[in-house]
mmCIF file of C-alpha atoms and ligand atoms in Angstrom:
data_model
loop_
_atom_site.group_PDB
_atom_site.id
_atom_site.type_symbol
_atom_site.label_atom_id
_atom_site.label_comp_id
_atom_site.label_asym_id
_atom_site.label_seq_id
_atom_site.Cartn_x
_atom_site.Cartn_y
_atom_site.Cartn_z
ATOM 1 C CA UNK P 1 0.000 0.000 0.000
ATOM 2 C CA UNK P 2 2.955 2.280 -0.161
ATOM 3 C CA UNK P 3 2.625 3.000 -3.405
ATOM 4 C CA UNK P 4 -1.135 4.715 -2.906
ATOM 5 C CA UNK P 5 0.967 7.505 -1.070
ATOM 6 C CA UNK P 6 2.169 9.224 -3.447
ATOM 7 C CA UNK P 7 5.827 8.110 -3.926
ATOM 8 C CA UNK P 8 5.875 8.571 -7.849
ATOM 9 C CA UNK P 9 3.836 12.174 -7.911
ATOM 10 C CA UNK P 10 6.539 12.798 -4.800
ATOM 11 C CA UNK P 11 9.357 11.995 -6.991
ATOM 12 C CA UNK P 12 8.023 13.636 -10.595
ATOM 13 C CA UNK P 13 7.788 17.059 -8.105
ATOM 14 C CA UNK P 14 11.288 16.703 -6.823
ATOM 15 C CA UNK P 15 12.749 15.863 -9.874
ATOM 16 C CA UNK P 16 10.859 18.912 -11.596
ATOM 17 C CA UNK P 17 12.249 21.372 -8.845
ATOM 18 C CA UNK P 18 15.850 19.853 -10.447
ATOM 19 C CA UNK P 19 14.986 20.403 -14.249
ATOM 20 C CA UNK P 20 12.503 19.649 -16.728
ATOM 21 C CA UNK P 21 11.409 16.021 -16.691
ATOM 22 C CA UNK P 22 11.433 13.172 -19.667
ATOM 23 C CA UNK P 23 9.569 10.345 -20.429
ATOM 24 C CA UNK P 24 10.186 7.518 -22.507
ATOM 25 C CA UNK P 25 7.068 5.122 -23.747
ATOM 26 C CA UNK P 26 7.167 2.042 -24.869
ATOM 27 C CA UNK P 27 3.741 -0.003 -26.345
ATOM 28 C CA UNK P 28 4.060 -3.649 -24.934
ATOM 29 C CA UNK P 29 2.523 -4.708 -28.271
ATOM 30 C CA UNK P 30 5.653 -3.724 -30.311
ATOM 31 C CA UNK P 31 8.341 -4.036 -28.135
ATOM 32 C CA UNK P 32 9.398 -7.379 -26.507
ATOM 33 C CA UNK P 33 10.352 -7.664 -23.035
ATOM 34 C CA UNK P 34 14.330 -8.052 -24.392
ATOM 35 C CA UNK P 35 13.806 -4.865 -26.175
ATOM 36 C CA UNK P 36 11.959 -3.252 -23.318
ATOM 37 C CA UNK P 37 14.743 -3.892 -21.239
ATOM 38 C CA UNK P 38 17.421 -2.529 -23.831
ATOM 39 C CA UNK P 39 15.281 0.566 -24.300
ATOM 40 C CA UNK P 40 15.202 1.019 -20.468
ATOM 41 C CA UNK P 41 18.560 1.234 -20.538
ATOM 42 C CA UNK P 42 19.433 3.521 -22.873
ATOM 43 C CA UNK P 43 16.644 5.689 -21.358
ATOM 44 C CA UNK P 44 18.415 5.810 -18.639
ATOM 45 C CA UNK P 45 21.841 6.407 -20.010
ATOM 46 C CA UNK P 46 20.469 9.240 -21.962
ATOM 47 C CA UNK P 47 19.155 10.937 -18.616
ATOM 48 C CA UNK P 48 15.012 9.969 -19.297
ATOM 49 C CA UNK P 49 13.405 9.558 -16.008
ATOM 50 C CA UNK P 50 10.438 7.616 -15.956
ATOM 51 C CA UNK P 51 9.412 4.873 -18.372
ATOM 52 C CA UNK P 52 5.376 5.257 -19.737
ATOM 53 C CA UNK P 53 4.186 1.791 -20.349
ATOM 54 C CA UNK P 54 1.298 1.387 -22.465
ATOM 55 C CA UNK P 55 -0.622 1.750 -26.284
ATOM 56 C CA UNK P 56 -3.768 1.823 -28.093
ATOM 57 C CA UNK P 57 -4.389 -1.675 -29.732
ATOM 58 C CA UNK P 58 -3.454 -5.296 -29.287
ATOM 59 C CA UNK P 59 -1.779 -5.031 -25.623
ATOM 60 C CA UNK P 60 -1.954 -8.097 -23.525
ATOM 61 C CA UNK P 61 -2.154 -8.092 -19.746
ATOM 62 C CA UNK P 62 0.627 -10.777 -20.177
ATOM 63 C CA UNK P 63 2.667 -8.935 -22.503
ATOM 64 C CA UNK P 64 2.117 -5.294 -20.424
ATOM 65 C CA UNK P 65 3.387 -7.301 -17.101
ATOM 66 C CA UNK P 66 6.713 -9.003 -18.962
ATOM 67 C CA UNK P 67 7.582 -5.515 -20.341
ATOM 68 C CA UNK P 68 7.475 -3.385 -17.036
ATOM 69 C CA UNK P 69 9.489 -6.673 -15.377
ATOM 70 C CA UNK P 70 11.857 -6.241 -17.862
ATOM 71 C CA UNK P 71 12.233 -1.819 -17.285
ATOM 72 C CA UNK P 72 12.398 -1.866 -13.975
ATOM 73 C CA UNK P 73 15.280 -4.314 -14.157
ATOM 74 C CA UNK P 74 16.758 -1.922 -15.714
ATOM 75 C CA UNK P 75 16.080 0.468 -11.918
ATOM 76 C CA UNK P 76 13.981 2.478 -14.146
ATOM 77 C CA UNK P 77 10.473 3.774 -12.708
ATOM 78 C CA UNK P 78 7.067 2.861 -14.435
ATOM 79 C CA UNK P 79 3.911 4.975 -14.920
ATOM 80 C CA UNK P 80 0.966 2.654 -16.433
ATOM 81 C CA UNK P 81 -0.650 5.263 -19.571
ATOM 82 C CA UNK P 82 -3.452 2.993 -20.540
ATOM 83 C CA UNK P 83 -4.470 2.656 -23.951
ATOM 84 C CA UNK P 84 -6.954 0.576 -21.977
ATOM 85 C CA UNK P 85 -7.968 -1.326 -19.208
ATOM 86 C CA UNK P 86 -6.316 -4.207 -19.788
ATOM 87 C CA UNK P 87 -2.795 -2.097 -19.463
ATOM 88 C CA UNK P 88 -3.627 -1.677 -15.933
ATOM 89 C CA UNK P 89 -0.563 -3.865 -14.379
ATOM 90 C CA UNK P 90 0.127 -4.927 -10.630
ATOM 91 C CA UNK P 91 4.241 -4.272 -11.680
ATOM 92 C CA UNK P 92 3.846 -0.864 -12.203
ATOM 93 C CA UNK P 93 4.518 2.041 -10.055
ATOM 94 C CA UNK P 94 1.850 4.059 -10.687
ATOM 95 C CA UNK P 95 -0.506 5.010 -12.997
ATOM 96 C CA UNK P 96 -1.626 8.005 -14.679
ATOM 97 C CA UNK P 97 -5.316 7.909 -14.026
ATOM 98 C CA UNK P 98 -6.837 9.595 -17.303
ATOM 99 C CA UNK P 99 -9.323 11.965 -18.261
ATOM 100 C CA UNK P 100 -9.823 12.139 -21.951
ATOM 101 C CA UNK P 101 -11.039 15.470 -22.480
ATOM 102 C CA UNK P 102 -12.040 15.850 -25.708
ATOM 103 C CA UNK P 103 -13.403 12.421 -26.344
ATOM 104 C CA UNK P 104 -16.760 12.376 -27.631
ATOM 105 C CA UNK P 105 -17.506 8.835 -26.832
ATOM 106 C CA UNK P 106 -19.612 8.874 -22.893
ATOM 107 C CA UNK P 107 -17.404 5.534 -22.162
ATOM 108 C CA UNK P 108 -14.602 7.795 -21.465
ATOM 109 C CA UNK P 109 -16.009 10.067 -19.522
ATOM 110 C CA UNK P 110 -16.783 8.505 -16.256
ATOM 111 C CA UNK P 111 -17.293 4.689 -17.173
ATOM 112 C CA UNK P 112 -13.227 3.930 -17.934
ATOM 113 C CA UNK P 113 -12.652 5.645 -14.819
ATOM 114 C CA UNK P 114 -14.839 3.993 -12.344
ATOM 115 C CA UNK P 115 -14.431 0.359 -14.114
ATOM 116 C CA UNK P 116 -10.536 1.739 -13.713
ATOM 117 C CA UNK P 117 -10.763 2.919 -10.615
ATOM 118 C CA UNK P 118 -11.272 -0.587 -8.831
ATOM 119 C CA UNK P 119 -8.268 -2.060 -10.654
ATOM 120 C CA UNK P 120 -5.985 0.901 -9.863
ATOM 121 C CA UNK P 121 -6.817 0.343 -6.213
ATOM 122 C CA UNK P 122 -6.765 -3.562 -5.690
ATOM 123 C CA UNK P 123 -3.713 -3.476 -7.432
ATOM 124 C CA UNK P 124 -2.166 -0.953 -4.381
ATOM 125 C CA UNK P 125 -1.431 1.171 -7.947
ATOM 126 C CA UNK P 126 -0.846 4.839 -7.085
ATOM 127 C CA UNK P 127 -3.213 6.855 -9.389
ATOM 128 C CA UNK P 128 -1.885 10.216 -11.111
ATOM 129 C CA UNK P 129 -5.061 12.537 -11.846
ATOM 130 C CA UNK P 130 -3.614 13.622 -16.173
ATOM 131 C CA UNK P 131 -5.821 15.092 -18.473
ATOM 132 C CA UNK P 132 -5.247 13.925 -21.896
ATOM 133 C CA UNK P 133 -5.488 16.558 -23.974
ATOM 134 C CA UNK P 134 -5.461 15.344 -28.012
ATOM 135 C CA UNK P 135 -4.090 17.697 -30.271
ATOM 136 C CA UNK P 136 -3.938 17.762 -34.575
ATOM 137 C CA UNK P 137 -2.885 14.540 -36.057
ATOM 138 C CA UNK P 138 -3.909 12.825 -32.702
ATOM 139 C CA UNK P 139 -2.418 9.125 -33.771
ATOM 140 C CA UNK P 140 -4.035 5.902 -33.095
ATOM 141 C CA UNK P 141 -4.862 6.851 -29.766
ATOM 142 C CA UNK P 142 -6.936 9.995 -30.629
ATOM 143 C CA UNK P 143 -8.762 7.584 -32.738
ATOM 144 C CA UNK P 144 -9.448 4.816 -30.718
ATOM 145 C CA UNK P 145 -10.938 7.354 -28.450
ATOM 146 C CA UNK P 146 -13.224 8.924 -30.635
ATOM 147 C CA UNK P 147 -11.291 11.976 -29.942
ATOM 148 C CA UNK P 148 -11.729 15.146 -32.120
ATOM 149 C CA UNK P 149 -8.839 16.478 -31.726
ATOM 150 C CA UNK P 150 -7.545 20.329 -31.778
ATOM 151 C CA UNK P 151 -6.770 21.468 -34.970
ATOM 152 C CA UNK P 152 -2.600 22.662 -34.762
ATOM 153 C CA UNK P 153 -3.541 26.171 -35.898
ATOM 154 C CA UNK P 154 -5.570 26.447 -33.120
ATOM 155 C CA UNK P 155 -3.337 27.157 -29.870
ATOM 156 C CA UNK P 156 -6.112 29.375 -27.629
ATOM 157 C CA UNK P 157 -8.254 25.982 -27.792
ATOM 158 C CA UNK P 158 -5.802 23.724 -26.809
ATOM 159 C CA UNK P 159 -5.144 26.147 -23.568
ATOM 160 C CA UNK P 160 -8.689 26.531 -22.549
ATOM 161 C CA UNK P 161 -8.552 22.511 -22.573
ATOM 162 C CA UNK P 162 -5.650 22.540 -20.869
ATOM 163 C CA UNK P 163 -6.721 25.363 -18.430
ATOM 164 C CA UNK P 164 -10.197 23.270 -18.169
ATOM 165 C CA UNK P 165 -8.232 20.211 -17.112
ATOM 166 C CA UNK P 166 -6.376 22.031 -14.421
ATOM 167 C CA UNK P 167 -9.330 23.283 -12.807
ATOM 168 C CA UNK P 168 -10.822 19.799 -12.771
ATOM 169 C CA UNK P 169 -7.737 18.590 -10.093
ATOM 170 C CA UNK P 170 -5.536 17.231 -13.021
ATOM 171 C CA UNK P 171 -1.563 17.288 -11.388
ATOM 172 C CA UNK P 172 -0.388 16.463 -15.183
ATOM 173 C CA UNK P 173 -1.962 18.177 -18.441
ATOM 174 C CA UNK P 174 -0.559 15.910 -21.348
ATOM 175 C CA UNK P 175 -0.916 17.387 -24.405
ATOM 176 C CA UNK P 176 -0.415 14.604 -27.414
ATOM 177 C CA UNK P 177 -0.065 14.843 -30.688
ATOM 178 C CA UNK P 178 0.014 11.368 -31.040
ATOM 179 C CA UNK P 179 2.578 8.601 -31.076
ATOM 180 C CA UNK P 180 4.513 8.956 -34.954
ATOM 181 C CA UNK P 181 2.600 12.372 -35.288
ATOM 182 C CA UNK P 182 3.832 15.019 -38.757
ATOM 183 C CA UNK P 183 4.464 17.443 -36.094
ATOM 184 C CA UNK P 184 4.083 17.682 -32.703
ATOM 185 C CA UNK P 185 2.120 19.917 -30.467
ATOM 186 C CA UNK P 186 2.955 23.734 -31.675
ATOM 187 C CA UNK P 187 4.934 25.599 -28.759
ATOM 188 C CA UNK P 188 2.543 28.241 -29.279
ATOM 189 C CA UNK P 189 -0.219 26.034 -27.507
ATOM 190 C CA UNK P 190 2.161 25.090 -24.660
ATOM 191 C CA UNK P 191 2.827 29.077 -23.721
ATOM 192 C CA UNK P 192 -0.682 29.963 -23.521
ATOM 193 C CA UNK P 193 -1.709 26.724 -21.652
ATOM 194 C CA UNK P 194 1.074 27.614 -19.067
ATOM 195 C CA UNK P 195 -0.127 30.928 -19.161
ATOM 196 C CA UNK P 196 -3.538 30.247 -18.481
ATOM 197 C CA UNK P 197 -2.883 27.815 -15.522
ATOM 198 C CA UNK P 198 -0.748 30.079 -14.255
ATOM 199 C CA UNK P 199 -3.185 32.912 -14.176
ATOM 200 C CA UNK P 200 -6.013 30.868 -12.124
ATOM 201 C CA UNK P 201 -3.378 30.005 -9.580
ATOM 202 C CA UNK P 202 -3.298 26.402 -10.368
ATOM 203 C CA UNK P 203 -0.002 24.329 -10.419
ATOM 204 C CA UNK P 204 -0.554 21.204 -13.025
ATOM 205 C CA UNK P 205 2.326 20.296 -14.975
ATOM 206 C CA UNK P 206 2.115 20.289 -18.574
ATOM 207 C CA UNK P 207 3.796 17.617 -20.829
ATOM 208 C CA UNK P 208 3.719 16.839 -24.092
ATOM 209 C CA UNK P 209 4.315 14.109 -26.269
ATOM 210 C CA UNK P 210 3.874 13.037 -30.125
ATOM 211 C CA UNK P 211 6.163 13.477 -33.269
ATOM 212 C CA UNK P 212 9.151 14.971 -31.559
ATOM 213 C CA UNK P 213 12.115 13.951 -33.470
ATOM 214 C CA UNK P 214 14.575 16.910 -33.230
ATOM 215 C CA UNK P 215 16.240 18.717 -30.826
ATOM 216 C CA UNK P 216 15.108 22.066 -32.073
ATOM 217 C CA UNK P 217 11.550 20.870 -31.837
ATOM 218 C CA UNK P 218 12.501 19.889 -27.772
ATOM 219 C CA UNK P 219 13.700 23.068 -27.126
ATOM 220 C CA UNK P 220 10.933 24.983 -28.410
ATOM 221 C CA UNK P 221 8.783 22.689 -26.631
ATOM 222 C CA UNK P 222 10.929 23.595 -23.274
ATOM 223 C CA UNK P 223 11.522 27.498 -23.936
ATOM 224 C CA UNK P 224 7.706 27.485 -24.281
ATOM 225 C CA UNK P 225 7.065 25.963 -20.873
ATOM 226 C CA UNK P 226 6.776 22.479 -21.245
ATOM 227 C CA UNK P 227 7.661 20.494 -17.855
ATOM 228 C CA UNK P 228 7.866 17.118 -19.374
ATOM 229 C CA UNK P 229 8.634 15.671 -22.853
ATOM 230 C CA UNK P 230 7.265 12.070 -23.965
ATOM 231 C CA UNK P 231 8.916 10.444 -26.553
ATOM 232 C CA UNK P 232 8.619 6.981 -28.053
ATOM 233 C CA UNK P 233 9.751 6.150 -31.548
ATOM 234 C CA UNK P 234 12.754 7.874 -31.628
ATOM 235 C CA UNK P 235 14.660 5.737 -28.825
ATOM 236 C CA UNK P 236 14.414 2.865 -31.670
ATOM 237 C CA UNK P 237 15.901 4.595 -34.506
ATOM 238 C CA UNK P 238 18.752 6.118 -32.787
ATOM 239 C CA UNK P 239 20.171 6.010 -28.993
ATOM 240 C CA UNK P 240 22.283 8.895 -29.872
ATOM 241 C CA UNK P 241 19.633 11.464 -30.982
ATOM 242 C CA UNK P 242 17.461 10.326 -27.626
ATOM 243 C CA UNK P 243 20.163 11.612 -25.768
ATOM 244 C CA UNK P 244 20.795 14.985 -27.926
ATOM 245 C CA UNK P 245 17.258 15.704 -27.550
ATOM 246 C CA UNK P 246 16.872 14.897 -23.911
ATOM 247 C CA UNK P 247 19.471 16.965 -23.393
ATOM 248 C CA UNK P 248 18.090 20.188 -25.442
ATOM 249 C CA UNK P 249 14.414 19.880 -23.494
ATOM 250 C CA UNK P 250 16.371 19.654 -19.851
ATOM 251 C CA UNK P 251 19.111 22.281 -20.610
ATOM 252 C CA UNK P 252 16.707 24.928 -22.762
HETATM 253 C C1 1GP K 301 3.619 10.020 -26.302
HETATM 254 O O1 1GP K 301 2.586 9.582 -28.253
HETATM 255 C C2 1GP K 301 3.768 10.005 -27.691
HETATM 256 O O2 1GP K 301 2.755 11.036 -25.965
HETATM 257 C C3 1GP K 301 4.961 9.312 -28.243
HETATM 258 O O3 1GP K 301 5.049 9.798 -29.515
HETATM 259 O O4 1GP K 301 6.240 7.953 -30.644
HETATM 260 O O5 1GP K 301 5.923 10.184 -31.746
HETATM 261 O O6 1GP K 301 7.504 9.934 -29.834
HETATM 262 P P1 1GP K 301 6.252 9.430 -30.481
#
């Protein structure tokens, strides 16, 4: 039951009062538990601090619990980001406990969560109130749950989302683009979410994820007021750029 008191929110604040924060995801349906453990490794070599496990389609309980054995081997944290219920796993740390809000399907707006809920807490999982916020291209994930997501050229939208979700209790605001995205969540939309949050006195951290594949794009993304980055497909095409870029978001 330790793990319901807050350890890995405890830890994301600490580290945040250091520097900006990274994430690295990886989808337990296309990444074996060998590779999960590689990636966790150069995650942590390149200075990423938490691993995200989850994704949107064909993720097995099974396959979710062999993958997050395999990270933390690796002395690497885990946050559960479920595609889905059935990425809810006993092995992980914690668990960002989502609020889709701009999903137009009712089954994500109170049914997930209280079917969720239960799972989260007989599985001593410590929940992370994040409001998913799903932004232009929006990936699988934006349409597996039915989201319609923010046009790009529309920044002011994203922010009253954003500023929407903070007012709800949300500790993390995750604005996604969507895993593989064109281009990732404009910078633009970052400043005025920050600004907005910032304006009603609230104190949610913002991160965003989807598309970033540069280090210019991670610096943007940090000079605009990102806390935390996200990033998955780029630790599998090259170790090298994870680091460059992890680097550019934290020292920006
Ligand atoms: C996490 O969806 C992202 O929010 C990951 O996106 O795979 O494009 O880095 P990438």
């Amino acid at each position: 039951m330790e793990s319901l008191k807050g350890r890995v929110w405890r830890s994301i604040v600490e580290k945040r009062r250091e520097g900006r924060l990274h994430f690295t995801l990886i989808d337990p349906d296309k990444t074996s538990p060998a590779e999960a453990g590689r990636i966790a490794m150069i995650a942590r070599e390149a200075g990423s601090d938490f691993v995200l496990v989850g994704g949107s389609l064909g993720v097995s309980p099974e396959a979710t619990d062999a993958v997050i054995e395999a990270v933390k081997r690796q002395g690497m944290p885990v946050i559960i980001f479920p595609g889905a219920l059935n990425n809810v796993s006993r092995k992980a740390d914690a668990a960002f406990f989502l609020t889709i809000i701009n999903s137009d399907d009712p089954y994500y707006h109170g049914i997930a969560q209280v079917q969720g809920a239960m799972i989260v807490l007989y599985h001593g999982l410590e929940p992370i109130p994040t409001c998913y916020v799903i932004v232009g291209h929006g990936g699988t994930a934006g349409f597996m749950v039915r989201a319609r997501p923010i046009p790009y050229e529309k920044p002011e939208l994203v922010a009253a989302h954003a500023l929407a979700c903070s007012m709800m209790g949300s500790r993390i605001v995750y604005l996604e683009a969507g895993s593989g995205a064109p281009r990732p969540v404009p910078p633009e939309a970052v400043e005025m979410s920050k600004k907005l949050i910032a304006m009603a006195g609230l104190e949610s951290l913002i991160i965003v994820g989807g598309g970033v594949r540069s280090e210019e794009q991670a610096r943007a993304l940090a000079r605009a007021g990102a806390d935390g980055l996200v990033t998955g497909t780029i630790v599998e095409e090259s170790p090298e750029l994870l680091a460059r870029i992890v680097r550019a978001f934290k020292e920006s």
